[in-house]
Amino acid sequence: MTNPIHIGFLIYPQVTQLDATGPAQVLSLVPGAIIHFIWKTTDPVPTDAGFAILPTDDFDSCPDLDVICIPGGLGQGAIMDDQDVLAFVRRQGEQARYVTSVCSGSLLLGAAGLLTNYKAACHWLLRDRLPDFGAEPVAERVVRDRNRISGGGVTAGIDFGLTLAEELAGEQAAKIAQLFLEYDPCPPFDAGTPEKAGPELEATVRAMVADVSL
């Protein structure tokens, strides 16, 4: 009988849903995995894509997690100093087997004091903020440093999910998940990093989030 593996994602208002739902879909295929979407209440939580996610747990009902994952999102600035959120993340992070993030979620791990002297990934727009929290930024889609595993921006969450699936259940299980999900990306454009996209597109994207505070 497979032991349960409790994997929790913090879901907050204006979270980037793919940061959470992408790896959650991958990790749901790990034998024994139980996925938790967690917020202060179990009321629907609006995402930055315009639809809501229904949490499975609140901070009090959430069990001790084997994996805690913090996704990024446009609403993250509103919780970077939220003591209830930071206390929950810190409490779970101090006992979890793996402390993880996707996109700008690594900054919230840092704000909770969980990335000091660790290497970490982050969305390229915010990667230079990691040293503010004692972390070492790394420009990779997935970064592993001891029991900290972090994914880069948004779509890197799928790569992150497969990496974590291998950690939890082995390479074969991760490959089965990859094949089941037909994860064989071949995008129609090659503009997924600032270096590939060029300065004009980079400036356009920076302008899109110029008023967002994280």
mmCIF file with all atom_site columns, C-alpha atoms in Angstrom:
data_model
loop_
_atom_site.group_PDB
_atom_site.id
_atom_site.type_symbol
_atom_site.label_atom_id
_atom_site.label_alt_id
_atom_site.label_comp_id
_atom_site.label_asym_id
_atom_site.label_entity_id
_atom_site.label_seq_id
_atom_site.pdbx_PDB_ins_code
_atom_site.Cartn_x
_atom_site.Cartn_y
_atom_site.Cartn_z
_atom_site.occupancy
_atom_site.B_iso_or_equiv
_atom_site.pdbx_formal_charge
_atom_site.auth_seq_id
_atom_site.auth_comp_id
_atom_site.auth_asym_id
_atom_site.auth_atom_id
_atom_site.pdbx_PDB_model_num
ATOM 1   C CA . MET A 1 1   ? 0.000   0.000  0.000   1.00 0.00 ? 1   MET A CA 1
ATOM 2   C CA . THR A 1 2   ? 1.382   3.408  -1.026  1.00 0.00 ? 2   THR A CA 1
ATOM 3   C CA . ASN A 1 3   ? 1.787   5.932  1.765   1.00 0.00 ? 3   ASN A CA 1
ATOM 4   C CA . PRO A 1 4   ? -0.008  9.237  1.156   1.00 0.00 ? 4   PRO A CA 1
ATOM 5   C CA . ILE A 1 5   ? 2.100   12.180 0.012   1.00 0.00 ? 5   ILE A CA 1
ATOM 6   C CA . HIS A 1 6   ? 0.518   15.492 0.967   1.00 0.00 ? 6   HIS A CA 1
ATOM 7   C CA . ILE A 1 7   ? 1.392   18.199 -1.562  1.00 0.00 ? 7   ILE A CA 1
ATOM 8   C CA . GLY A 1 8   ? 0.098   21.682 -0.816  1.00 0.00 ? 8   GLY A CA 1
ATOM 9   C CA . PHE A 1 9   ? -0.154  24.795 -2.995  1.00 0.00 ? 9   PHE A CA 1
ATOM 10  C CA . LEU A 1 10  ? -0.824  28.221 -1.496  1.00 0.00 ? 10  LEU A CA 1
ATOM 11  C CA . ILE A 1 11  ? -3.716  29.751 -3.456  1.00 0.00 ? 11  ILE A CA 1
ATOM 12  C CA . TYR A 1 12  ? -4.160  33.481 -2.853  1.00 0.00 ? 12  TYR A CA 1
ATOM 13  C CA . PRO A 1 13  ? -6.150  36.221 -4.624  1.00 0.00 ? 13  PRO A CA 1
ATOM 14  C CA . GLN A 1 14  ? -4.716  36.993 -8.075  1.00 0.00 ? 14  GLN A CA 1
ATOM 15  C CA . VAL A 1 15  ? -2.407  33.977 -8.076  1.00 0.00 ? 15  VAL A CA 1
ATOM 16  C CA . THR A 1 16  ? -1.159  32.877 -11.500 1.00 0.00 ? 16  THR A CA 1
ATOM 17  C CA . GLN A 1 17  ? -3.206  29.710 -11.785 1.00 0.00 ? 17  GLN A CA 1
ATOM 18  C CA . LEU A 1 18  ? -0.817  27.860 -14.112 1.00 0.00 ? 18  LEU A CA 1
ATOM 19  C CA . ASP A 1 19  ? 1.962   28.208 -11.528 1.00 0.00 ? 19  ASP A CA 1
ATOM 20  C CA . ALA A 1 20  ? -0.147  25.943 -9.318  1.00 0.00 ? 20  ALA A CA 1
ATOM 21  C CA . THR A 1 21  ? -2.382  23.925 -11.616 1.00 0.00 ? 21  THR A CA 1
ATOM 22  C CA . GLY A 1 22  ? 0.421   22.934 -14.000 1.00 0.00 ? 22  GLY A CA 1
ATOM 23  C CA . PRO A 1 23  ? 2.601   21.173 -11.431 1.00 0.00 ? 23  PRO A CA 1
ATOM 24  C CA . ALA A 1 24  ? -0.483  20.009 -9.518  1.00 0.00 ? 24  ALA A CA 1
ATOM 25  C CA . GLN A 1 25  ? -1.652  18.146 -12.620 1.00 0.00 ? 25  GLN A CA 1
ATOM 26  C CA . VAL A 1 26  ? 1.765   16.497 -12.965 1.00 0.00 ? 26  VAL A CA 1
ATOM 27  C CA . LEU A 1 27  ? 2.086   15.650 -9.285  1.00 0.00 ? 27  LEU A CA 1
ATOM 28  C CA . SER A 1 28  ? -1.438  14.261 -9.071  1.00 0.00 ? 28  SER A CA 1
ATOM 29  C CA . LEU A 1 29  ? -0.077  11.326 -11.090 1.00 0.00 ? 29  LEU A CA 1
ATOM 30  C CA . VAL A 1 30  ? 2.496   10.436 -8.422  1.00 0.00 ? 30  VAL A CA 1
ATOM 31  C CA . PRO A 1 31  ? 1.339   7.291  -6.587  1.00 0.00 ? 31  PRO A CA 1
ATOM 32  C CA . GLY A 1 32  ? -0.146  8.270  -3.229  1.00 0.00 ? 32  GLY A CA 1
ATOM 33  C CA . ALA A 1 33  ? -0.239  11.994 -3.976  1.00 0.00 ? 33  ALA A CA 1
ATOM 34  C CA . ILE A 1 34  ? -2.949  14.068 -2.307  1.00 0.00 ? 34  ILE A CA 1
ATOM 35  C CA . ILE A 1 35  ? -3.160  17.611 -3.680  1.00 0.00 ? 35  ILE A CA 1
ATOM 36  C CA . HIS A 1 36  ? -4.151  20.447 -1.346  1.00 0.00 ? 36  HIS A CA 1
ATOM 37  C CA . PHE A 1 37  ? -5.075  23.963 -2.481  1.00 0.00 ? 37  PHE A CA 1
ATOM 38  C CA . ILE A 1 38  ? -4.810  26.155 0.612   1.00 0.00 ? 38  ILE A CA 1
ATOM 39  C CA . TRP A 1 39  ? -5.900  29.635 1.614   1.00 0.00 ? 39  TRP A CA 1
ATOM 40  C CA . LYS A 1 40  ? -7.184  31.451 4.707   1.00 0.00 ? 40  LYS A CA 1
ATOM 41  C CA . THR A 1 41  ? -10.728 30.281 3.965   1.00 0.00 ? 41  THR A CA 1
ATOM 42  C CA . THR A 1 42  ? -12.246 27.734 1.625   1.00 0.00 ? 42  THR A CA 1
ATOM 43  C CA . ASP A 1 43  ? -14.168 30.382 -0.301  1.00 0.00 ? 43  ASP A CA 1
ATOM 44  C CA . PRO A 1 44  ? -13.413 30.604 -4.049  1.00 0.00 ? 44  PRO A CA 1
ATOM 45  C CA . VAL A 1 45  ? -10.153 32.462 -4.719  1.00 0.00 ? 45  VAL A CA 1
ATOM 46  C CA . PRO A 1 46  ? -9.943  34.659 -7.846  1.00 0.00 ? 46  PRO A CA 1
ATOM 47  C CA . THR A 1 47  ? -6.898  34.083 -10.041 1.00 0.00 ? 47  THR A CA 1
ATOM 48  C CA . ASP A 1 48  ? -5.164  36.569 -12.325 1.00 0.00 ? 48  ASP A CA 1
ATOM 49  C CA . ALA A 1 49  ? -6.677  34.694 -15.292 1.00 0.00 ? 49  ALA A CA 1
ATOM 50  C CA . GLY A 1 50  ? -10.183 35.851 -14.384 1.00 0.00 ? 50  GLY A CA 1
ATOM 51  C CA . PHE A 1 51  ? -11.582 32.644 -12.917 1.00 0.00 ? 51  PHE A CA 1
ATOM 52  C CA . ALA A 1 52  ? -11.599 31.262 -9.396  1.00 0.00 ? 52  ALA A CA 1
ATOM 53  C CA . ILE A 1 53  ? -10.108 28.203 -7.720  1.00 0.00 ? 53  ILE A CA 1
ATOM 54  C CA . LEU A 1 54  ? -11.851 26.469 -4.821  1.00 0.00 ? 54  LEU A CA 1
ATOM 55  C CA . PRO A 1 55  ? -9.423  25.721 -1.967  1.00 0.00 ? 55  PRO A CA 1
ATOM 56  C CA . THR A 1 56  ? -9.512  22.275 -0.411  1.00 0.00 ? 56  THR A CA 1
ATOM 57  C CA . ASP A 1 57  ? -8.159  23.448 2.953   1.00 0.00 ? 57  ASP A CA 1
ATOM 58  C CA . ASP A 1 58  ? -7.722  26.527 5.083   1.00 0.00 ? 58  ASP A CA 1
ATOM 59  C CA . PHE A 1 59  ? -4.678  27.221 7.246   1.00 0.00 ? 59  PHE A CA 1
ATOM 60  C CA . ASP A 1 60  ? -6.195  25.430 10.240  1.00 0.00 ? 60  ASP A CA 1
ATOM 61  C CA . SER A 1 61  ? -7.475  22.324 8.448   1.00 0.00 ? 61  SER A CA 1
ATOM 62  C CA . CYS A 1 62  ? -4.383  21.773 6.313   1.00 0.00 ? 62  CYS A CA 1
ATOM 63  C CA . PRO A 1 63  ? -2.406  18.721 7.459   1.00 0.00 ? 63  PRO A CA 1
ATOM 64  C CA . ASP A 1 64  ? 1.359   18.653 7.787   1.00 0.00 ? 64  ASP A CA 1
ATOM 65  C CA . LEU A 1 65  ? 2.604   18.711 4.214   1.00 0.00 ? 65  LEU A CA 1
ATOM 66  C CA . ASP A 1 66  ? 5.293   16.573 2.659   1.00 0.00 ? 66  ASP A CA 1
ATOM 67  C CA . VAL A 1 67  ? 5.680   19.241 -0.020  1.00 0.00 ? 67  VAL A CA 1
ATOM 68  C CA . ILE A 1 68  ? 4.757   22.895 0.211   1.00 0.00 ? 68  ILE A CA 1
ATOM 69  C CA . CYS A 1 69  ? 4.711   24.874 -3.021  1.00 0.00 ? 69  CYS A CA 1
ATOM 70  C CA . ILE A 1 70  ? 4.300   28.621 -3.404  1.00 0.00 ? 70  ILE A CA 1
ATOM 71  C CA . PRO A 1 71  ? 3.127   29.773 -6.846  1.00 0.00 ? 71  PRO A CA 1
ATOM 72  C CA . GLY A 1 72  ? 3.649   33.321 -8.075  1.00 0.00 ? 72  GLY A CA 1
ATOM 73  C CA . GLY A 1 73  ? 1.096   35.824 -9.246  1.00 0.00 ? 73  GLY A CA 1
ATOM 74  C CA . LEU A 1 74  ? 0.093   39.444 -9.622  1.00 0.00 ? 74  LEU A CA 1
ATOM 75  C CA . GLY A 1 75  ? -1.506  39.351 -6.168  1.00 0.00 ? 75  GLY A CA 1
ATOM 76  C CA . GLN A 1 76  ? 1.652   38.310 -4.400  1.00 0.00 ? 76  GLN A CA 1
ATOM 77  C CA . GLY A 1 77  ? 2.606   41.823 -3.335  1.00 0.00 ? 77  GLY A CA 1
ATOM 78  C CA . ALA A 1 78  ? -0.448  41.988 -1.083  1.00 0.00 ? 78  ALA A CA 1
ATOM 79  C CA . ILE A 1 79  ? 0.718   39.009 0.995   1.00 0.00 ? 79  ILE A CA 1
ATOM 80  C CA . MET A 1 80  ? 4.483   39.531 1.166   1.00 0.00 ? 80  MET A CA 1
ATOM 81  C CA . ASP A 1 81  ? 4.071   41.120 4.614   1.00 0.00 ? 81  ASP A CA 1
ATOM 82  C CA . ASP A 1 82  ? 0.966   39.195 5.701   1.00 0.00 ? 82  ASP A CA 1
ATOM 83  C CA . GLN A 1 83  ? 1.989   37.656 9.016   1.00 0.00 ? 83  GLN A CA 1
ATOM 84  C CA . ASP A 1 84  ? -0.702  34.962 8.929   1.00 0.00 ? 84  ASP A CA 1
ATOM 85  C CA . VAL A 1 85  ? 0.490   33.816 5.507   1.00 0.00 ? 85  VAL A CA 1
ATOM 86  C CA . LEU A 1 86  ? 4.168   33.984 6.425   1.00 0.00 ? 86  LEU A CA 1
ATOM 87  C CA . ALA A 1 87  ? 3.578   32.064 9.656   1.00 0.00 ? 87  ALA A CA 1
ATOM 88  C CA . PHE A 1 88  ? 1.719   29.309 7.800   1.00 0.00 ? 88  PHE A CA 1
ATOM 89  C CA . VAL A 1 89  ? 4.395   29.037 5.109   1.00 0.00 ? 89  VAL A CA 1
ATOM 90  C CA . ARG A 1 90  ? 7.157   29.049 7.718   1.00 0.00 ? 90  ARG A CA 1
ATOM 91  C CA . ARG A 1 91  ? 5.467   26.414 9.885   1.00 0.00 ? 91  ARG A CA 1
ATOM 92  C CA . GLN A 1 92  ? 4.867   24.078 6.967   1.00 0.00 ? 92  GLN A CA 1
ATOM 93  C CA . GLY A 1 93  ? 8.273   24.744 5.456   1.00 0.00 ? 93  GLY A CA 1
ATOM 94  C CA . GLU A 1 94  ? 10.133  23.922 8.643   1.00 0.00 ? 94  GLU A CA 1
ATOM 95  C CA . GLN A 1 95  ? 8.710   20.384 8.732   1.00 0.00 ? 95  GLN A CA 1
ATOM 96  C CA . ALA A 1 96  ? 8.117   19.541 5.044   1.00 0.00 ? 96  ALA A CA 1
ATOM 97  C CA . ARG A 1 97  ? 10.326  17.124 3.124   1.00 0.00 ? 97  ARG A CA 1
ATOM 98  C CA . TYR A 1 98  ? 10.481  19.562 0.215   1.00 0.00 ? 98  TYR A CA 1
ATOM 99  C CA . VAL A 1 99  ? 10.098  23.343 0.240   1.00 0.00 ? 99  VAL A CA 1
ATOM 100 C CA . THR A 1 100 ? 9.282   24.531 -3.252  1.00 0.00 ? 100 THR A CA 1
ATOM 101 C CA . SER A 1 101 ? 8.051   27.345 -5.454  1.00 0.00 ? 101 SER A CA 1
ATOM 102 C CA . VAL A 1 102 ? 7.175   28.282 -9.008  1.00 0.00 ? 102 VAL A CA 1
ATOM 103 C CA . CYS A 1 103 ? 7.785   31.636 -10.679 1.00 0.00 ? 103 CYS A CA 1
ATOM 104 C CA . SER A 1 104 ? 7.880   34.587 -8.253  1.00 0.00 ? 104 SER A CA 1
ATOM 105 C CA . GLY A 1 105 ? 6.691   32.324 -5.439  1.00 0.00 ? 105 GLY A CA 1
ATOM 106 C CA . SER A 1 106 ? 10.332  31.953 -4.428  1.00 0.00 ? 106 SER A CA 1
ATOM 107 C CA . LEU A 1 107 ? 10.204  35.545 -3.171  1.00 0.00 ? 107 LEU A CA 1
ATOM 108 C CA . LEU A 1 108 ? 7.478   34.601 -0.693  1.00 0.00 ? 108 LEU A CA 1
ATOM 109 C CA . LEU A 1 109 ? 9.574   31.663 0.503   1.00 0.00 ? 109 LEU A CA 1
ATOM 110 C CA . GLY A 1 110 ? 12.352  34.178 0.988   1.00 0.00 ? 110 GLY A CA 1
ATOM 111 C CA . ALA A 1 111 ? 10.076  36.551 2.888   1.00 0.00 ? 111 ALA A CA 1
ATOM 112 C CA . ALA A 1 112 ? 9.241   33.649 5.212   1.00 0.00 ? 112 ALA A CA 1
ATOM 113 C CA . GLY A 1 113 ? 12.953  33.127 5.853   1.00 0.00 ? 113 GLY A CA 1
ATOM 114 C CA . LEU A 1 114 ? 13.114  29.798 4.041   1.00 0.00 ? 114 LEU A CA 1
ATOM 115 C CA . LEU A 1 115 ? 15.645  30.586 1.296   1.00 0.00 ? 115 LEU A CA 1
ATOM 116 C CA . THR A 1 116 ? 18.572  32.066 3.201   1.00 0.00 ? 116 THR A CA 1
ATOM 117 C CA . ASN A 1 117 ? 21.786  30.660 1.703   1.00 0.00 ? 117 ASN A CA 1
ATOM 118 C CA . TYR A 1 118 ? 19.894  28.611 -0.875  1.00 0.00 ? 118 TYR A CA 1
ATOM 119 C CA . LYS A 1 119 ? 20.026  28.828 -4.655  1.00 0.00 ? 119 LYS A CA 1
ATOM 120 C CA . ALA A 1 120 ? 16.663  29.487 -6.285  1.00 0.00 ? 120 ALA A CA 1
ATOM 121 C CA . ALA A 1 121 ? 14.860  30.161 -9.546  1.00 0.00 ? 121 ALA A CA 1
ATOM 122 C CA . CYS A 1 122 ? 12.343  32.914 -10.183 1.00 0.00 ? 122 CYS A CA 1
ATOM 123 C CA . HIS A 1 123 ? 10.554  34.607 -13.072 1.00 0.00 ? 123 HIS A CA 1
ATOM 124 C CA . TRP A 1 124 ? 13.116  36.567 -15.082 1.00 0.00 ? 124 TRP A CA 1
ATOM 125 C CA . LEU A 1 125 ? 11.353  39.855 -14.296 1.00 0.00 ? 125 LEU A CA 1
ATOM 126 C CA . LEU A 1 126 ? 11.961  39.426 -10.561 1.00 0.00 ? 126 LEU A CA 1
ATOM 127 C CA . ARG A 1 127 ? 15.000  37.174 -10.295 1.00 0.00 ? 127 ARG A CA 1
ATOM 128 C CA . ASP A 1 128 ? 17.194  40.060 -9.146  1.00 0.00 ? 128 ASP A CA 1
ATOM 129 C CA . ARG A 1 129 ? 15.022  40.394 -6.017  1.00 0.00 ? 129 ARG A CA 1
ATOM 130 C CA . LEU A 1 130 ? 16.142  37.045 -4.588  1.00 0.00 ? 130 LEU A CA 1
ATOM 131 C CA . PRO A 1 131 ? 19.324  38.401 -2.946  1.00 0.00 ? 131 PRO A CA 1
ATOM 132 C CA . ASP A 1 132 ? 17.080  40.707 -0.871  1.00 0.00 ? 132 ASP A CA 1
ATOM 133 C CA . PHE A 1 133 ? 16.069  37.526 0.981   1.00 0.00 ? 133 PHE A CA 1
ATOM 134 C CA . GLY A 1 134 ? 19.500  35.959 1.220   1.00 0.00 ? 134 GLY A CA 1
ATOM 135 C CA . ALA A 1 135 ? 18.999  33.637 -1.753  1.00 0.00 ? 135 ALA A CA 1
ATOM 136 C CA . GLU A 1 136 ? 21.269  33.127 -4.752  1.00 0.00 ? 136 GLU A CA 1
ATOM 137 C CA . PRO A 1 137 ? 19.421  33.624 -8.064  1.00 0.00 ? 137 PRO A CA 1
ATOM 138 C CA . VAL A 1 138 ? 19.969  31.050 -10.801 1.00 0.00 ? 138 VAL A CA 1
ATOM 139 C CA . ALA A 1 139 ? 18.701  31.514 -14.359 1.00 0.00 ? 139 ALA A CA 1
ATOM 140 C CA . GLU A 1 140 ? 17.412  27.979 -14.875 1.00 0.00 ? 140 GLU A CA 1
ATOM 141 C CA . ARG A 1 141 ? 13.957  26.503 -15.387 1.00 0.00 ? 141 ARG A CA 1
ATOM 142 C CA . VAL A 1 142 ? 14.390  24.288 -12.329 1.00 0.00 ? 142 VAL A CA 1
ATOM 143 C CA . VAL A 1 143 ? 16.871  24.744 -9.485  1.00 0.00 ? 143 VAL A CA 1
ATOM 144 C CA . ARG A 1 144 ? 17.544  22.121 -6.798  1.00 0.00 ? 144 ARG A CA 1
ATOM 145 C CA . ASP A 1 145 ? 19.463  22.990 -3.643  1.00 0.00 ? 145 ASP A CA 1
ATOM 146 C CA . ARG A 1 146 ? 19.147  20.341 -0.945  1.00 0.00 ? 146 ARG A CA 1
ATOM 147 C CA . ASN A 1 147 ? 15.429  20.074 -0.171  1.00 0.00 ? 147 ASN A CA 1
ATOM 148 C CA . ARG A 1 148 ? 14.586  23.352 -1.893  1.00 0.00 ? 148 ARG A CA 1
ATOM 149 C CA . ILE A 1 149 ? 13.287  22.989 -5.450  1.00 0.00 ? 149 ILE A CA 1
ATOM 150 C CA . SER A 1 150 ? 12.173  26.047 -7.394  1.00 0.00 ? 150 SER A CA 1
ATOM 151 C CA . GLY A 1 151 ? 10.832  26.581 -10.888 1.00 0.00 ? 151 GLY A CA 1
ATOM 152 C CA . GLY A 1 152 ? 11.307  29.605 -13.111 1.00 0.00 ? 152 GLY A CA 1
ATOM 153 C CA . GLY A 1 153 ? 8.518   31.568 -14.724 1.00 0.00 ? 153 GLY A CA 1
ATOM 154 C CA . VAL A 1 154 ? 5.016   30.097 -15.118 1.00 0.00 ? 154 VAL A CA 1
ATOM 155 C CA . THR A 1 155 ? 5.451   27.310 -17.709 1.00 0.00 ? 155 THR A CA 1
ATOM 156 C CA . ALA A 1 156 ? 8.599   26.108 -15.950 1.00 0.00 ? 156 ALA A CA 1
ATOM 157 C CA . GLY A 1 157 ? 6.130   24.724 -13.419 1.00 0.00 ? 157 GLY A CA 1
ATOM 158 C CA . ILE A 1 158 ? 5.651   21.675 -15.639 1.00 0.00 ? 158 ILE A CA 1
ATOM 159 C CA . ASP A 1 159 ? 9.400   20.974 -15.661 1.00 0.00 ? 159 ASP A CA 1
ATOM 160 C CA . PHE A 1 160 ? 9.401   21.606 -11.927 1.00 0.00 ? 160 PHE A CA 1
ATOM 161 C CA . GLY A 1 161 ? 6.534   19.161 -11.455 1.00 0.00 ? 161 GLY A CA 1
ATOM 162 C CA . LEU A 1 162 ? 8.337   16.421 -13.352 1.00 0.00 ? 162 LEU A CA 1
ATOM 163 C CA . THR A 1 163 ? 11.537  17.068 -11.402 1.00 0.00 ? 163 THR A CA 1
ATOM 164 C CA . LEU A 1 164 ? 9.663   16.789 -8.122  1.00 0.00 ? 164 LEU A CA 1
ATOM 165 C CA . ALA A 1 165 ? 7.789   13.698 -9.339  1.00 0.00 ? 165 ALA A CA 1
ATOM 166 C CA . GLU A 1 166 ? 11.146  12.020 -9.894  1.00 0.00 ? 166 GLU A CA 1
ATOM 167 C CA . GLU A 1 167 ? 12.278  13.010 -6.400  1.00 0.00 ? 167 GLU A CA 1
ATOM 168 C CA . LEU A 1 168 ? 9.113   11.578 -4.859  1.00 0.00 ? 168 LEU A CA 1
ATOM 169 C CA . ALA A 1 169 ? 8.559   8.447  -6.913  1.00 0.00 ? 169 ALA A CA 1
ATOM 170 C CA . GLY A 1 170 ? 11.533  7.836  -9.198  1.00 0.00 ? 170 GLY A CA 1
ATOM 171 C CA . GLU A 1 171 ? 12.408  8.442  -12.826 1.00 0.00 ? 171 GLU A CA 1
ATOM 172 C CA . GLN A 1 172 ? 10.002  5.847  -14.208 1.00 0.00 ? 172 GLN A CA 1
ATOM 173 C CA . ALA A 1 173 ? 7.007   7.418  -12.481 1.00 0.00 ? 173 ALA A CA 1
ATOM 174 C CA . ALA A 1 174 ? 8.007   10.861 -13.750 1.00 0.00 ? 174 ALA A CA 1
ATOM 175 C CA . LYS A 1 175 ? 8.367   9.565  -17.302 1.00 0.00 ? 175 LYS A CA 1
ATOM 176 C CA . ILE A 1 176 ? 4.954   7.911  -17.105 1.00 0.00 ? 176 ILE A CA 1
ATOM 177 C CA . ALA A 1 177 ? 3.458   11.256 -16.042 1.00 0.00 ? 177 ALA A CA 1
ATOM 178 C CA . GLN A 1 178 ? 5.259   13.026 -18.888 1.00 0.00 ? 178 GLN A CA 1
ATOM 179 C CA . LEU A 1 179 ? 3.955   10.576 -21.466 1.00 0.00 ? 179 LEU A CA 1
ATOM 180 C CA . PHE A 1 180 ? 0.416   10.540 -20.062 1.00 0.00 ? 180 PHE A CA 1
ATOM 181 C CA . LEU A 1 181 ? 0.345   14.344 -20.290 1.00 0.00 ? 181 LEU A CA 1
ATOM 182 C CA . GLU A 1 182 ? 2.035   14.251 -23.726 1.00 0.00 ? 182 GLU A CA 1
ATOM 183 C CA . TYR A 1 183 ? 4.522   16.834 -22.524 1.00 0.00 ? 183 TYR A CA 1
ATOM 184 C CA . ASP A 1 184 ? 6.696   17.297 -25.605 1.00 0.00 ? 184 ASP A CA 1
ATOM 185 C CA . PRO A 1 185 ? 6.775   21.070 -26.054 1.00 0.00 ? 185 PRO A CA 1
ATOM 186 C CA . CYS A 1 186 ? 7.469   22.532 -29.460 1.00 0.00 ? 186 CYS A CA 1
ATOM 187 C CA . PRO A 1 187 ? 6.293   26.159 -29.297 1.00 0.00 ? 187 PRO A CA 1
ATOM 188 C CA . PRO A 1 188 ? 5.500   28.010 -32.535 1.00 0.00 ? 188 PRO A CA 1
ATOM 189 C CA . PHE A 1 189 ? 7.791   30.874 -31.509 1.00 0.00 ? 189 PHE A CA 1
ATOM 190 C CA . ASP A 1 190 ? 11.212  31.066 -29.900 1.00 0.00 ? 190 ASP A CA 1
ATOM 191 C CA . ALA A 1 191 ? 10.646  34.060 -27.644 1.00 0.00 ? 191 ALA A CA 1
ATOM 192 C CA . GLY A 1 192 ? 10.451  32.503 -24.187 1.00 0.00 ? 192 GLY A CA 1
ATOM 193 C CA . THR A 1 193 ? 13.385  34.353 -22.621 1.00 0.00 ? 193 THR A CA 1
ATOM 194 C CA . PRO A 1 194 ? 14.530  37.984 -22.863 1.00 0.00 ? 194 PRO A CA 1
ATOM 195 C CA . GLU A 1 195 ? 17.675  36.853 -24.642 1.00 0.00 ? 195 GLU A CA 1
ATOM 196 C CA . LYS A 1 196 ? 15.669  35.098 -27.342 1.00 0.00 ? 196 LYS A CA 1
ATOM 197 C CA . ALA A 1 197 ? 12.842  37.631 -27.560 1.00 0.00 ? 197 ALA A CA 1
ATOM 198 C CA . GLY A 1 198 ? 14.992  40.718 -27.982 1.00 0.00 ? 198 GLY A CA 1
ATOM 199 C CA . PRO A 1 199 ? 14.868  44.170 -26.352 1.00 0.00 ? 199 PRO A CA 1
ATOM 200 C CA . GLU A 1 200 ? 11.642  45.391 -27.979 1.00 0.00 ? 200 GLU A CA 1
ATOM 201 C CA . LEU A 1 201 ? 9.516   42.513 -26.713 1.00 0.00 ? 201 LEU A CA 1
ATOM 202 C CA . GLU A 1 202 ? 11.257  42.611 -23.351 1.00 0.00 ? 202 GLU A CA 1
ATOM 203 C CA . ALA A 1 203 ? 10.370  46.290 -22.964 1.00 0.00 ? 203 ALA A CA 1
ATOM 204 C CA . THR A 1 204 ? 6.745   45.544 -23.856 1.00 0.00 ? 204 THR A CA 1
ATOM 205 C CA . VAL A 1 205 ? 6.479   42.851 -21.194 1.00 0.00 ? 205 VAL A CA 1
ATOM 206 C CA . ARG A 1 206 ? 8.175   45.017 -18.581 1.00 0.00 ? 206 ARG A CA 1
ATOM 207 C CA . ALA A 1 207 ? 5.653   47.769 -19.300 1.00 0.00 ? 207 ALA A CA 1
ATOM 208 C CA . MET A 1 208 ? 2.793   45.304 -18.755 1.00 0.00 ? 208 MET A CA 1
ATOM 209 C CA . VAL A 1 209 ? 3.793   44.847 -15.114 1.00 0.00 ? 209 VAL A CA 1
ATOM 210 C CA . ALA A 1 210 ? 5.258   48.273 -14.406 1.00 0.00 ? 210 ALA A CA 1
ATOM 211 C CA . ASP A 1 211 ? 2.513   49.058 -11.889 1.00 0.00 ? 211 ASP A CA 1
ATOM 212 C CA . VAL A 1 212 ? 2.662   45.693 -10.114 1.00 0.00 ? 212 VAL A CA 1
ATOM 213 C CA . SER A 1 213 ? 4.322   45.773 -6.703  1.00 0.00 ? 213 SER A CA 1
ATOM 214 C CA . LEU A 1 214 ? 5.940   42.637 -5.313  1.00 0.00 ? 214 LEU A CA 1
#
